[in-house]
Structures are given as C-alpha cells and as structure tokens.
PDB file of C-alpha atoms in Angstrom:
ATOM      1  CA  UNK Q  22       0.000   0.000   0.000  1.00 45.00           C
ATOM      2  CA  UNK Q  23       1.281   3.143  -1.171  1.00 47.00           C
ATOM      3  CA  UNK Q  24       2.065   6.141   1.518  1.00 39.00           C
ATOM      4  CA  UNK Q  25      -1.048   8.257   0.047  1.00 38.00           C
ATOM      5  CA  UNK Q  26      -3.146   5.278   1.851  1.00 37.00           C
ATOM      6  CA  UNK Q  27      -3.233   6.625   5.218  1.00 34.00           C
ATOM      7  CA  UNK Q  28      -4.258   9.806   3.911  1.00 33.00           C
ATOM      8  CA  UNK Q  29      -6.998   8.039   2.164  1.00 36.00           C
ATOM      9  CA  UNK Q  30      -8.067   5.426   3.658  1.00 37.00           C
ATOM     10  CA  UNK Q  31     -11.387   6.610   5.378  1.00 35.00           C
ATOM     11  CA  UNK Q  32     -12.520   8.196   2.386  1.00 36.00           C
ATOM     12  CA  UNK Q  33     -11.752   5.235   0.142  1.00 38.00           C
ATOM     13  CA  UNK Q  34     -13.775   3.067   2.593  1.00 40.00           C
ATOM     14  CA  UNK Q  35     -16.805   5.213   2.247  1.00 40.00           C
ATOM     15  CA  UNK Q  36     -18.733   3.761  -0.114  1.00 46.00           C
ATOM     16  CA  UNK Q  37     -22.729   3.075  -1.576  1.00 46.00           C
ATOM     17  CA  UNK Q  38     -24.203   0.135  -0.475  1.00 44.00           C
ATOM     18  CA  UNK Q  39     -25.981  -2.158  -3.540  1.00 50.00           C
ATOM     19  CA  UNK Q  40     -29.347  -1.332  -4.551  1.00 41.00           C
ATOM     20  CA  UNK Q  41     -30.063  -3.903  -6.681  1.00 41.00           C
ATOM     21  CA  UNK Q  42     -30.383  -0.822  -9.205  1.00 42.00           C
ATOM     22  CA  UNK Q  43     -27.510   1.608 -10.577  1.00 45.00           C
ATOM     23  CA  UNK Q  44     -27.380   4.903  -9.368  1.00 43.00           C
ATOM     24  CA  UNK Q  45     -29.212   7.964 -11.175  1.00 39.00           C
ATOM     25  CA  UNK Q  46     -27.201  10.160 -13.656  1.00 40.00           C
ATOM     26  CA  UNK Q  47     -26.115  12.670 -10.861  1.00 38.00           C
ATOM     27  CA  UNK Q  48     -26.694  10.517  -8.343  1.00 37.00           C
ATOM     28  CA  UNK Q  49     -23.423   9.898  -6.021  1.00 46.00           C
ATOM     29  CA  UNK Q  50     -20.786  10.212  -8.440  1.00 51.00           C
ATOM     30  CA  UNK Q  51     -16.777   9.470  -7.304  1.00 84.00           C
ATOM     31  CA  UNK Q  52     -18.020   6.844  -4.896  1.00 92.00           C
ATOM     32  CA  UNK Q  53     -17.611   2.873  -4.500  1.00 95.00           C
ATOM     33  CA  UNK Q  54     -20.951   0.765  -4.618  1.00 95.00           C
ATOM     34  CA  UNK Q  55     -20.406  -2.383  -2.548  1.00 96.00           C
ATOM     35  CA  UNK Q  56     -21.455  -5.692  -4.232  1.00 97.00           C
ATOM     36  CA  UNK Q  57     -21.656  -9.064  -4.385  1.00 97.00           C
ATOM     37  CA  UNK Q  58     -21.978 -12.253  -6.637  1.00 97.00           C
ATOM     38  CA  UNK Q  59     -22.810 -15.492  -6.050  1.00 96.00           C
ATOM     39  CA  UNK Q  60     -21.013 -18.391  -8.118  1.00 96.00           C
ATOM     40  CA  UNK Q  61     -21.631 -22.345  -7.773  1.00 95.00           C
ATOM     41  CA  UNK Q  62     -22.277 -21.822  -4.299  1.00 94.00           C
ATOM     42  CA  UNK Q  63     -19.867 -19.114  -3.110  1.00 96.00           C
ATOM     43  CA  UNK Q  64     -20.383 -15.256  -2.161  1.00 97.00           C
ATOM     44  CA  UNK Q  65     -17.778 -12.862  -3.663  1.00 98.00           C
ATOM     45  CA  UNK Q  66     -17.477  -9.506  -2.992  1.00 97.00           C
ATOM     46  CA  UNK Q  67     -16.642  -6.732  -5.120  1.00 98.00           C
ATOM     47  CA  UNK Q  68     -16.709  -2.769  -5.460  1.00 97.00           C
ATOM     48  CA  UNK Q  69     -17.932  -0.568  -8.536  1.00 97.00           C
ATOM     49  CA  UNK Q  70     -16.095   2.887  -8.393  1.00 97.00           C
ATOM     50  CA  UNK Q  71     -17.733   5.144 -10.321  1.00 96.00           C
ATOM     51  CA  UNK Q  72     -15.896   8.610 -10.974  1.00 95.00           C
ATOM     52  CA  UNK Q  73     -17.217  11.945 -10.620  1.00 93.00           C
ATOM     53  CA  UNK Q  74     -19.545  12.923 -13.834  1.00 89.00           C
ATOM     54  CA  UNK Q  75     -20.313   9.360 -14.039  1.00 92.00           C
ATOM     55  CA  UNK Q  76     -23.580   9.396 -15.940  1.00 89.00           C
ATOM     56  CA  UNK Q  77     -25.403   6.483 -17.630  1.00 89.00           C
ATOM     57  CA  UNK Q  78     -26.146   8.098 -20.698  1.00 89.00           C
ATOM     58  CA  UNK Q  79     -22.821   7.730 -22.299  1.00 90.00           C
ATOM     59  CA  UNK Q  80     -20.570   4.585 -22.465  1.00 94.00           C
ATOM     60  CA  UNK Q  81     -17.481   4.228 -19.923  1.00 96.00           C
ATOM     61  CA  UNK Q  82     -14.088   2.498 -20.106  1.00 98.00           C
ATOM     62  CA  UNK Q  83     -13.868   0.055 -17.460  1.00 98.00           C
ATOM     63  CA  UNK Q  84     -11.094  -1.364 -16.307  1.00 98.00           C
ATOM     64  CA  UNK Q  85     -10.620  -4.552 -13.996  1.00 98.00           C
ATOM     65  CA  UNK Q  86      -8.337  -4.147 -11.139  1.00 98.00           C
ATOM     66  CA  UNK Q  87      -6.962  -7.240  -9.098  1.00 98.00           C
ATOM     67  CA  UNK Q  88      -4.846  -6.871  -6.453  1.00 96.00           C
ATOM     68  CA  UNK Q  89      -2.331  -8.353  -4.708  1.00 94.00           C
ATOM     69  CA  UNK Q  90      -1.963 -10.703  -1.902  1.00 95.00           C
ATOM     70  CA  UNK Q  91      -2.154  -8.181   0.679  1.00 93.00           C
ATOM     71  CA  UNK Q  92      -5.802  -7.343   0.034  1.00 95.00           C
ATOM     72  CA  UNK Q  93      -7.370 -10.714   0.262  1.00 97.00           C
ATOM     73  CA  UNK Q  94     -10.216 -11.094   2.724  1.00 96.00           C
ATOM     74  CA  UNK Q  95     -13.954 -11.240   3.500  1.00 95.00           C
ATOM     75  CA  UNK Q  96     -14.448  -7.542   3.922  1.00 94.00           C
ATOM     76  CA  UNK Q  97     -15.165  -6.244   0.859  1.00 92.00           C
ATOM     77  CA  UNK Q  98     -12.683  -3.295   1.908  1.00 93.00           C
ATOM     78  CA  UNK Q  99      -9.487  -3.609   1.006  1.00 93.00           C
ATOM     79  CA  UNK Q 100      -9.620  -3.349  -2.543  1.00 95.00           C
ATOM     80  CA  UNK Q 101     -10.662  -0.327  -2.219  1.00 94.00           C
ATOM     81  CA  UNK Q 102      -7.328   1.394  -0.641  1.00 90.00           C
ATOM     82  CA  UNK Q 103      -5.072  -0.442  -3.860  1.00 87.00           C
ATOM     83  CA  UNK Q 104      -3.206   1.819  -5.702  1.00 89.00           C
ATOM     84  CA  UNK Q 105      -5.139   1.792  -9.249  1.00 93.00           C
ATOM     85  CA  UNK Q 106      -8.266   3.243  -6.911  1.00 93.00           C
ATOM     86  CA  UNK Q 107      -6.178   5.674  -5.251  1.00 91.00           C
ATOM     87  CA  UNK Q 108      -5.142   6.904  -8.489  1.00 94.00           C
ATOM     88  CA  UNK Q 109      -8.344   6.978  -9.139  1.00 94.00           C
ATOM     89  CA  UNK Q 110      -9.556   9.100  -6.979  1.00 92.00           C
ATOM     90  CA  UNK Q 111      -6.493  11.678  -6.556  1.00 92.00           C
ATOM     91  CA  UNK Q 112      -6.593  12.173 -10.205  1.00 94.00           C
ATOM     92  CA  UNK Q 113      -9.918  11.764 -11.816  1.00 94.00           C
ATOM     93  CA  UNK Q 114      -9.256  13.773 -14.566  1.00 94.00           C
ATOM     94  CA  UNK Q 115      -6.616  10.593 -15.863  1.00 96.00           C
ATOM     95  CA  UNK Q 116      -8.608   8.072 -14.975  1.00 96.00           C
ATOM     96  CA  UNK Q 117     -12.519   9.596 -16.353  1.00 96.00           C
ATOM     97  CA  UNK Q 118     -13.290   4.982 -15.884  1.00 97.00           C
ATOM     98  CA  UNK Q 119     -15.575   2.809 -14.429  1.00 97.00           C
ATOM     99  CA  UNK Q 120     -13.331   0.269 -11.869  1.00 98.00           C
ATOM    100  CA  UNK Q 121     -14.173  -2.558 -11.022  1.00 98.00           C
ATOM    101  CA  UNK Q 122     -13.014  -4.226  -7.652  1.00 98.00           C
ATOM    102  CA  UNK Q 123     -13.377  -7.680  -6.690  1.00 98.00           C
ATOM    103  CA  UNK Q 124     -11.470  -9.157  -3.283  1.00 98.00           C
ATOM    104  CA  UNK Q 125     -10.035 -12.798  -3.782  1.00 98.00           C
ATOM    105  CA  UNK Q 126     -10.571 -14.691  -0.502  1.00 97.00           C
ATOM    106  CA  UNK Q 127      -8.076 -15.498   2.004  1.00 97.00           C
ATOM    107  CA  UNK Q 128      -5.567 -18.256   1.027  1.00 95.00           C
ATOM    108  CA  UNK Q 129      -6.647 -17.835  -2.862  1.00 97.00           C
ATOM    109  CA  UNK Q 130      -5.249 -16.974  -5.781  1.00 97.00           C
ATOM    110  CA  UNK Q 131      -6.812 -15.247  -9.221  1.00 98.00           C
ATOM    111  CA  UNK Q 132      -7.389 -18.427 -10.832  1.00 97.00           C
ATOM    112  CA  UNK Q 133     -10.341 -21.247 -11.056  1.00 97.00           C
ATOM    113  CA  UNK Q 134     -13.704 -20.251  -9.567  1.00 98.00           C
ATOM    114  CA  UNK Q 135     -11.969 -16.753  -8.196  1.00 98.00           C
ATOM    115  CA  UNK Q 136     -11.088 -15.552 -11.934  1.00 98.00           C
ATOM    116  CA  UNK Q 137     -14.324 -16.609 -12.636  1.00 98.00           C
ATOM    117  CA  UNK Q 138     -15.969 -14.716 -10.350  1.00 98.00           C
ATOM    118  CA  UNK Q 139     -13.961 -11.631 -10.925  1.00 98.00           C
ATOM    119  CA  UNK Q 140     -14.787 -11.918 -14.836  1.00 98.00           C
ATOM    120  CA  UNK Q 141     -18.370 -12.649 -13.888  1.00 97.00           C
ATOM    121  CA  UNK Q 142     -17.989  -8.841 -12.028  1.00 98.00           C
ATOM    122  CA  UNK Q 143     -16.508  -7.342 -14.639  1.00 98.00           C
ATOM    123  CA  UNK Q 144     -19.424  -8.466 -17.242  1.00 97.00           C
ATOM    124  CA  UNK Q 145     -22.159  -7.044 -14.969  1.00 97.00           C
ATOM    125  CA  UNK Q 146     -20.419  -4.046 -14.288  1.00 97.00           C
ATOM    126  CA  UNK Q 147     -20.506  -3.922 -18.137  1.00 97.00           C
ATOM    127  CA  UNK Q 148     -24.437  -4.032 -19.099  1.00 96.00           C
ATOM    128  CA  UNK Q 149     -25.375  -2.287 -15.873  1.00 96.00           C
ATOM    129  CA  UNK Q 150     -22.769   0.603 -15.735  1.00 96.00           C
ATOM    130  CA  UNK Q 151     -22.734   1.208 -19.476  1.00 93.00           C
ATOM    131  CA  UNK Q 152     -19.440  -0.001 -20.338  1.00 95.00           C
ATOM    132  CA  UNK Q 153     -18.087   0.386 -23.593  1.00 97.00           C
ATOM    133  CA  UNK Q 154     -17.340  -3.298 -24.458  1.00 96.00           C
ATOM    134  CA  UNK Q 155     -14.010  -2.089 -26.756  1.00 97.00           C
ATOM    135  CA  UNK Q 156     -12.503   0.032 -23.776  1.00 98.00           C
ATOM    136  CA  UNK Q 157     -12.143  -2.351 -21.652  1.00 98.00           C
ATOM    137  CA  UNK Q 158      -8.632  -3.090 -19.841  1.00 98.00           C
ATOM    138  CA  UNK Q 159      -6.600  -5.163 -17.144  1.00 98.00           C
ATOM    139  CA  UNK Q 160      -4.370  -3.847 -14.341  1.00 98.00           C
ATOM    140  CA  UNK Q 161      -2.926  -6.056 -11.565  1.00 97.00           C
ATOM    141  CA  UNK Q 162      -0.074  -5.471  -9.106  1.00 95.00           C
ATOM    142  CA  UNK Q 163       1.615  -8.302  -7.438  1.00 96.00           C
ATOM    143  CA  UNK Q 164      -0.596 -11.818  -7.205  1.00 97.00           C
ATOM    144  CA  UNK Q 165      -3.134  -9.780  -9.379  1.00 97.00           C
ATOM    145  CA  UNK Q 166      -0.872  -9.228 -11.792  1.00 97.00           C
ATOM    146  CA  UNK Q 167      -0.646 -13.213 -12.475  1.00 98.00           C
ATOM    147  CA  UNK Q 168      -3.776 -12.998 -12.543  1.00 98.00           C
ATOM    148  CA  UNK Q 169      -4.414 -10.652 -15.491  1.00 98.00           C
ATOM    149  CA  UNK Q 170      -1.765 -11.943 -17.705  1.00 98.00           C
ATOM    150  CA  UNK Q 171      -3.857 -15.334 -17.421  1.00 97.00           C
ATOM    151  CA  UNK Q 172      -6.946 -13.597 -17.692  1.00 97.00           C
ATOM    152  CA  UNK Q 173      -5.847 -11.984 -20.987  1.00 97.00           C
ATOM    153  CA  UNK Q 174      -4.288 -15.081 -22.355  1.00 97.00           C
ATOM    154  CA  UNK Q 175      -8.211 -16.636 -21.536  1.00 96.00           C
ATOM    155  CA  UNK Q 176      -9.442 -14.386 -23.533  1.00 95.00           C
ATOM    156  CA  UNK Q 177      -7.600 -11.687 -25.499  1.00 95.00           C
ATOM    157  CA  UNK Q 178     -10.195 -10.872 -27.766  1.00 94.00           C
ATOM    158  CA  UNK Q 179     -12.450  -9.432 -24.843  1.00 96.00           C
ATOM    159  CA  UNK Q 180      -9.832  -6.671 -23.755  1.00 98.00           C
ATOM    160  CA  UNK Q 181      -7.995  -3.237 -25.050  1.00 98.00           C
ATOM    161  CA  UNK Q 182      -4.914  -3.636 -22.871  1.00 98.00           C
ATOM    162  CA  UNK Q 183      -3.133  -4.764 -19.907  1.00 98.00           C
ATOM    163  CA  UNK Q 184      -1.355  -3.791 -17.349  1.00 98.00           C
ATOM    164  CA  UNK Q 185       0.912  -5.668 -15.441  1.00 97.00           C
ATOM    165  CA  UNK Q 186       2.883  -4.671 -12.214  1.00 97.00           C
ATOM    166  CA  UNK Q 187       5.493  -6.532 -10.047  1.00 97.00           C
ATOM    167  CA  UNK Q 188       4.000 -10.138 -11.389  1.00 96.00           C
ATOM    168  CA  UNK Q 189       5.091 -13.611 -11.075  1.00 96.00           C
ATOM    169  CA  UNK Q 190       4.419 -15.513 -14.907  1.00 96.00           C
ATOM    170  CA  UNK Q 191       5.126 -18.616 -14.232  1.00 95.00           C
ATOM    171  CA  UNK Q 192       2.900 -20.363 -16.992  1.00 94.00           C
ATOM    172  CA  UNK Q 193       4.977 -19.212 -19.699  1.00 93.00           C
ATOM    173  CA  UNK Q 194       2.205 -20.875 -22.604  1.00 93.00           C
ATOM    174  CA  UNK Q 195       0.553 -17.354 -22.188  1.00 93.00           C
ATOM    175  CA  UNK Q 196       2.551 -16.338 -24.445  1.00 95.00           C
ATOM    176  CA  UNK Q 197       1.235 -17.162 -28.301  1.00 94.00           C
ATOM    177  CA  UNK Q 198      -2.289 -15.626 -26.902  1.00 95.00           C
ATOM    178  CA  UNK Q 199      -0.810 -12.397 -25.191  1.00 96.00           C
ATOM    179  CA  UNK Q 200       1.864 -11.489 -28.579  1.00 94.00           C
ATOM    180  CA  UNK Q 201      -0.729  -9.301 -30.321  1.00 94.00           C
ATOM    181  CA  UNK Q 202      -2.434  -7.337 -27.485  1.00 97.00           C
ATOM    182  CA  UNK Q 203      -0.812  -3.997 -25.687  1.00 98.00           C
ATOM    183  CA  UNK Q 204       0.349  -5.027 -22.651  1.00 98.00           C
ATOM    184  CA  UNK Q 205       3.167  -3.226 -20.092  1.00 98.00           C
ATOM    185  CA  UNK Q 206       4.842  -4.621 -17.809  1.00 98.00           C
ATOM    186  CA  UNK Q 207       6.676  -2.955 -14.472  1.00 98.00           C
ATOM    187  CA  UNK Q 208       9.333  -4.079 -12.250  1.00 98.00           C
ATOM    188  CA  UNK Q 209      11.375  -2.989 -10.128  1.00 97.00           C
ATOM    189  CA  UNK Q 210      14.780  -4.136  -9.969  1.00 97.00           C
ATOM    190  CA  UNK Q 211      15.258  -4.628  -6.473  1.00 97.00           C
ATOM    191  CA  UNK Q 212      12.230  -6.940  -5.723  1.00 97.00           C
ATOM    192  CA  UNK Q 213      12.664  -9.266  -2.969  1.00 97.00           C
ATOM    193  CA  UNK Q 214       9.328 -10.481  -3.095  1.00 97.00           C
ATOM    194  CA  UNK Q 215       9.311 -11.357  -6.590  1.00 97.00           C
ATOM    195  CA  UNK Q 216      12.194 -11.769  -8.402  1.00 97.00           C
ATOM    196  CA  UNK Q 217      12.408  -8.807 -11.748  1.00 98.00           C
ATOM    197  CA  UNK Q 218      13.719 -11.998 -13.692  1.00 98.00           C
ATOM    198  CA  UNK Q 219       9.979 -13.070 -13.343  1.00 97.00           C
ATOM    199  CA  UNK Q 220       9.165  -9.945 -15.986  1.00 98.00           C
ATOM    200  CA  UNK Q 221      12.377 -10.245 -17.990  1.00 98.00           C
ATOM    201  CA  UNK Q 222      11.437 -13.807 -19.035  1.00 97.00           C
ATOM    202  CA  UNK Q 223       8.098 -12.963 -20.142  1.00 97.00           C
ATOM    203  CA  UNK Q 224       9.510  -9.965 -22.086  1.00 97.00           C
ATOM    204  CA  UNK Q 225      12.076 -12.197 -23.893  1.00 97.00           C
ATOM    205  CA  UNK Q 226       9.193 -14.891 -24.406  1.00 97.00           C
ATOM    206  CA  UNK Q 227       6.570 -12.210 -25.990  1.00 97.00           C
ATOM    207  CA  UNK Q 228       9.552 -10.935 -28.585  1.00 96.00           C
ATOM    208  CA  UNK Q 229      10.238 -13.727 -29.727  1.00 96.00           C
ATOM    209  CA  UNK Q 230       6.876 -14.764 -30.346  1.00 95.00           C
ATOM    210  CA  UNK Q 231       6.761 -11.397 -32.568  1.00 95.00           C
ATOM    211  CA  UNK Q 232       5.022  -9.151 -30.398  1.00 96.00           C
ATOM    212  CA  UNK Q 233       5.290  -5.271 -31.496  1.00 94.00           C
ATOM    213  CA  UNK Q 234       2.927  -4.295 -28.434  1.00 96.00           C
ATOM    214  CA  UNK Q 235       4.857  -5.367 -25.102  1.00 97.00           C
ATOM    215  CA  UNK Q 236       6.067  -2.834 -23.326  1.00 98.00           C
ATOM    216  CA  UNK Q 237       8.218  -2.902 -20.210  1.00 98.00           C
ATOM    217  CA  UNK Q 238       9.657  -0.479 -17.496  1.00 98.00           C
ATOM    218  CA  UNK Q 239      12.158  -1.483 -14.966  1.00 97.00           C
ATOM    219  CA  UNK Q 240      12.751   0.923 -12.369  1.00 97.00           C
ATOM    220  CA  UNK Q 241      16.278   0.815 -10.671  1.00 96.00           C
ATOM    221  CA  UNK Q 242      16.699   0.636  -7.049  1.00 96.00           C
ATOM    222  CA  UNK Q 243      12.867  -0.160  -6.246  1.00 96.00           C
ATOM    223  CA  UNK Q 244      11.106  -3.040  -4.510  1.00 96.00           C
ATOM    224  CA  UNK Q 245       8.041  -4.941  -4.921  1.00 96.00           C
ATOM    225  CA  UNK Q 246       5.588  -2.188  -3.941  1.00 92.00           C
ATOM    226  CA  UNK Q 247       5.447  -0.248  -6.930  1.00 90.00           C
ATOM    227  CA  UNK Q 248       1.651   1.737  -6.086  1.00 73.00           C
ATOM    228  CA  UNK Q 249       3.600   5.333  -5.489  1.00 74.00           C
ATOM    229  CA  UNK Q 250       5.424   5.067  -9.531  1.00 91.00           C
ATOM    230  CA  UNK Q 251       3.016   3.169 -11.693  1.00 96.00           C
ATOM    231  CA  UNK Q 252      -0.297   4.484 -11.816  1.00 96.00           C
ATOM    232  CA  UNK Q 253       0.222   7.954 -10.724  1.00 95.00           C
ATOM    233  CA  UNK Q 254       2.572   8.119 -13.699  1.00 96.00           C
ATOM    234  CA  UNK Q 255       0.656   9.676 -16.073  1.00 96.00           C
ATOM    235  CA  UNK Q 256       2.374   8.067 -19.608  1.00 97.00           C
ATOM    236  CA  UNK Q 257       0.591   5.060 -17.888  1.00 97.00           C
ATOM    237  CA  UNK Q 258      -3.252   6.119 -17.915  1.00 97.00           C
ATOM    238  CA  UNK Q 259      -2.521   8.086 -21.111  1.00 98.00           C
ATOM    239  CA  UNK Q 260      -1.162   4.974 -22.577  1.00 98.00           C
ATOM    240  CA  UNK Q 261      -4.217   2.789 -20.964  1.00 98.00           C
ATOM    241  CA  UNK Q 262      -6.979   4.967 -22.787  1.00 98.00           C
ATOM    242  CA  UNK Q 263      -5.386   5.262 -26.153  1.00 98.00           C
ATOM    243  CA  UNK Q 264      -5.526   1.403 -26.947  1.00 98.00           C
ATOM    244  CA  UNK Q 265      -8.965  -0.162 -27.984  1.00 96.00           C
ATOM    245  CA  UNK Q 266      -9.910  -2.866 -28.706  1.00 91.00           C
ATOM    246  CA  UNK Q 267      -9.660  -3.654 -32.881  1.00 74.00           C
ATOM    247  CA  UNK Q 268      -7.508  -0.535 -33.609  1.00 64.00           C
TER     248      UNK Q 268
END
C-alpha cells in the first residue's frame, strides 16, 4: 500500500451500499458501490467505483483491477485502498473509468472459480454501468498481476490492454495468446518479493513470439511495492486509454 493510503483510507472506505439498481445520472458520483456475486455456491465480494460525472447516458471504459496478496479477505474493503483506486480518486481527470473491484478470498489466488468470479464482475459491471465493451482493460499489481496476464491469455479478444505490475508468470504458454495485445509490464529491480527476472522472461518470451505491443519499465533501485510510480505516472493512464480494442 502506497504512503497516500493513510491519507486516504477513510474516504476510500466510504462507499454506496448495492441497490439492486444503478445509481441515477447525478446521483453519487466518485463513490464505490459495494457488491456481491454469487457463483456455484460461493459469495464474492466486489466494489464498482464510479468517478465523478459518471452518468449512464454515455458509455465508460472500465477497467478490472486485481490486487495483490495483501488485500485478500472477507471484507469487501481492502480493494478499495489499492493503488489503481487511489489513483483513481487523486486524479480523476486521468482516470474519467468505471473500476471494477473484486477481493479474492483469504488463502486464494486469481485463478479457477476466483477468476471466474472476478470476470463474472466485470461483465455485470458492463451491461449495468454502461461499459463500452471495446474500452475495456486489465491492471494487476503483485498476485493480481498473475492474474491478469492469465486472464488476458483466456481471452484476449475481450480486452484493449493490460497492465501488469510486479507479477510472477510462471505459466509461460501465455505467451502465443498475449503477442498481439498492448500489454506493459513494471518491475522494479530490487524486488525481494518477486524476483524482476519473473518480468524479464516474459519480455524475452513475448519478442520472440513477434510481439510489437509489449512494453516494459524497470525501475532501478525499487522493490516490490510499486503503487507510489506506476499508476500515478501519467504516460501510464494516457497509454491505458489510447488502446482499444480492434484498432
């Protein structure tokens, strides 16, 4: 968690609880909507942040956020305080998206039933928060960036880009599916948590399986929590919004 947390962290947690019905155009925009989804007999939880203007009328990128370890729980919370919603919310203005939040439970991972459930979250988020179905992206940090690089390599006709931060790849078949879609990739270089070799491999993989649209950034001197550098860097939501899906 990045050190803008503590500043945020009881106005993150301040959120709409679920209706059953989206909010009115005008109605609470810049806030979280608390949900949940129920899959072969399990209760997820996830959050819908919805930033300031939001309005139904008109058709929103949405991006799907996992995040890492750190966050897993039962709460509902946590996901909220991760550092693609705190950019977010200190700079609206970069990210003008529809997030979508879903908590992994404790001692999971972003794969089986929990992918499912967090793709399941992303498609209702889709019909009932007007999503625009070719701006739709990936960003993960840590365990959730595993997580979206096997997500995309699911299905990487269904998104516009990825975004991949601090990530172990350890299924390294991902690679034929992910060669033609934008992804970018951060590291730093100093990770004790996860090795940066874990991101080097997967860059050498996706070149020489031809892909033009891999990007990577490896940051000298800096550990596994990357939330401070990645998405309040600018370049990266400017980056993010530019790529759709079939351009």
């Amino acid at each position: 968690m990045g050190s803008v947390t503590l500043v945020l962290v009881a106005w993150l947690l301040a959120g709409t609880p679920e209706t059953g019905e989206p909010p009115a155009p005008g109605g609470a925009p810049g806030t979280f909507v608390a949900k949940t989804l129920s899959l072969r007999g399990e209760t997820y939880l996830y959050s819908v942040y919805l930033p300031p203007g939001y309005q139904r009328t008109r058709a929103w990128p949405v991006i799907l956020a996992l995040h890492g370890s750190a966050s897993r729980g039962t709460d509902g919370q946590r996901p909220r305080t991760q550092s693609m919603a705190e950019a977010a919310r200190l700079h609206p203005e970069r990210y003008p998206a529809v997030l979508v939040l879903p908590q992994c439970p404790p001692e999971r991972e972003w794969s089986g039933d929990v992918a499912d459930f967090a793709l399941e979250a992303l498609e209702r988020t889709l019909v009932e928060y007007g999503g625009d179905s070719n701006r739709v992206y990936l960003a993960g940090q840590s365990m959730g960036a595993r997580g979206v690089v096997q997500l995309a390599a699911r299905y990487p006709e269904r998104f516009a880009a990825v975004v991949a931060v601090s990530g172990r790849y350890p299924d390294h078949s991902v690679t034929e599916k992910l060669k033609g879609l934008p992804l970018w990739m951060w590291h730093g270089d100093a990770d004790t948590v996860v090795p940066v070799a874990e991101s080097r491999a997967l860059l050498e993989l996706l070149k020489a399986a031809g892909s033009r649209s891999v990007r990577y950034t490896e940051l000298p001197g800096l550990g596994h929590d990357l939330s401070d550098t990645v998405y309040l860097d600018e370049a990266v939501s400017t980056w993010l919004f530019a790529q759709r899906r079939g351009k």
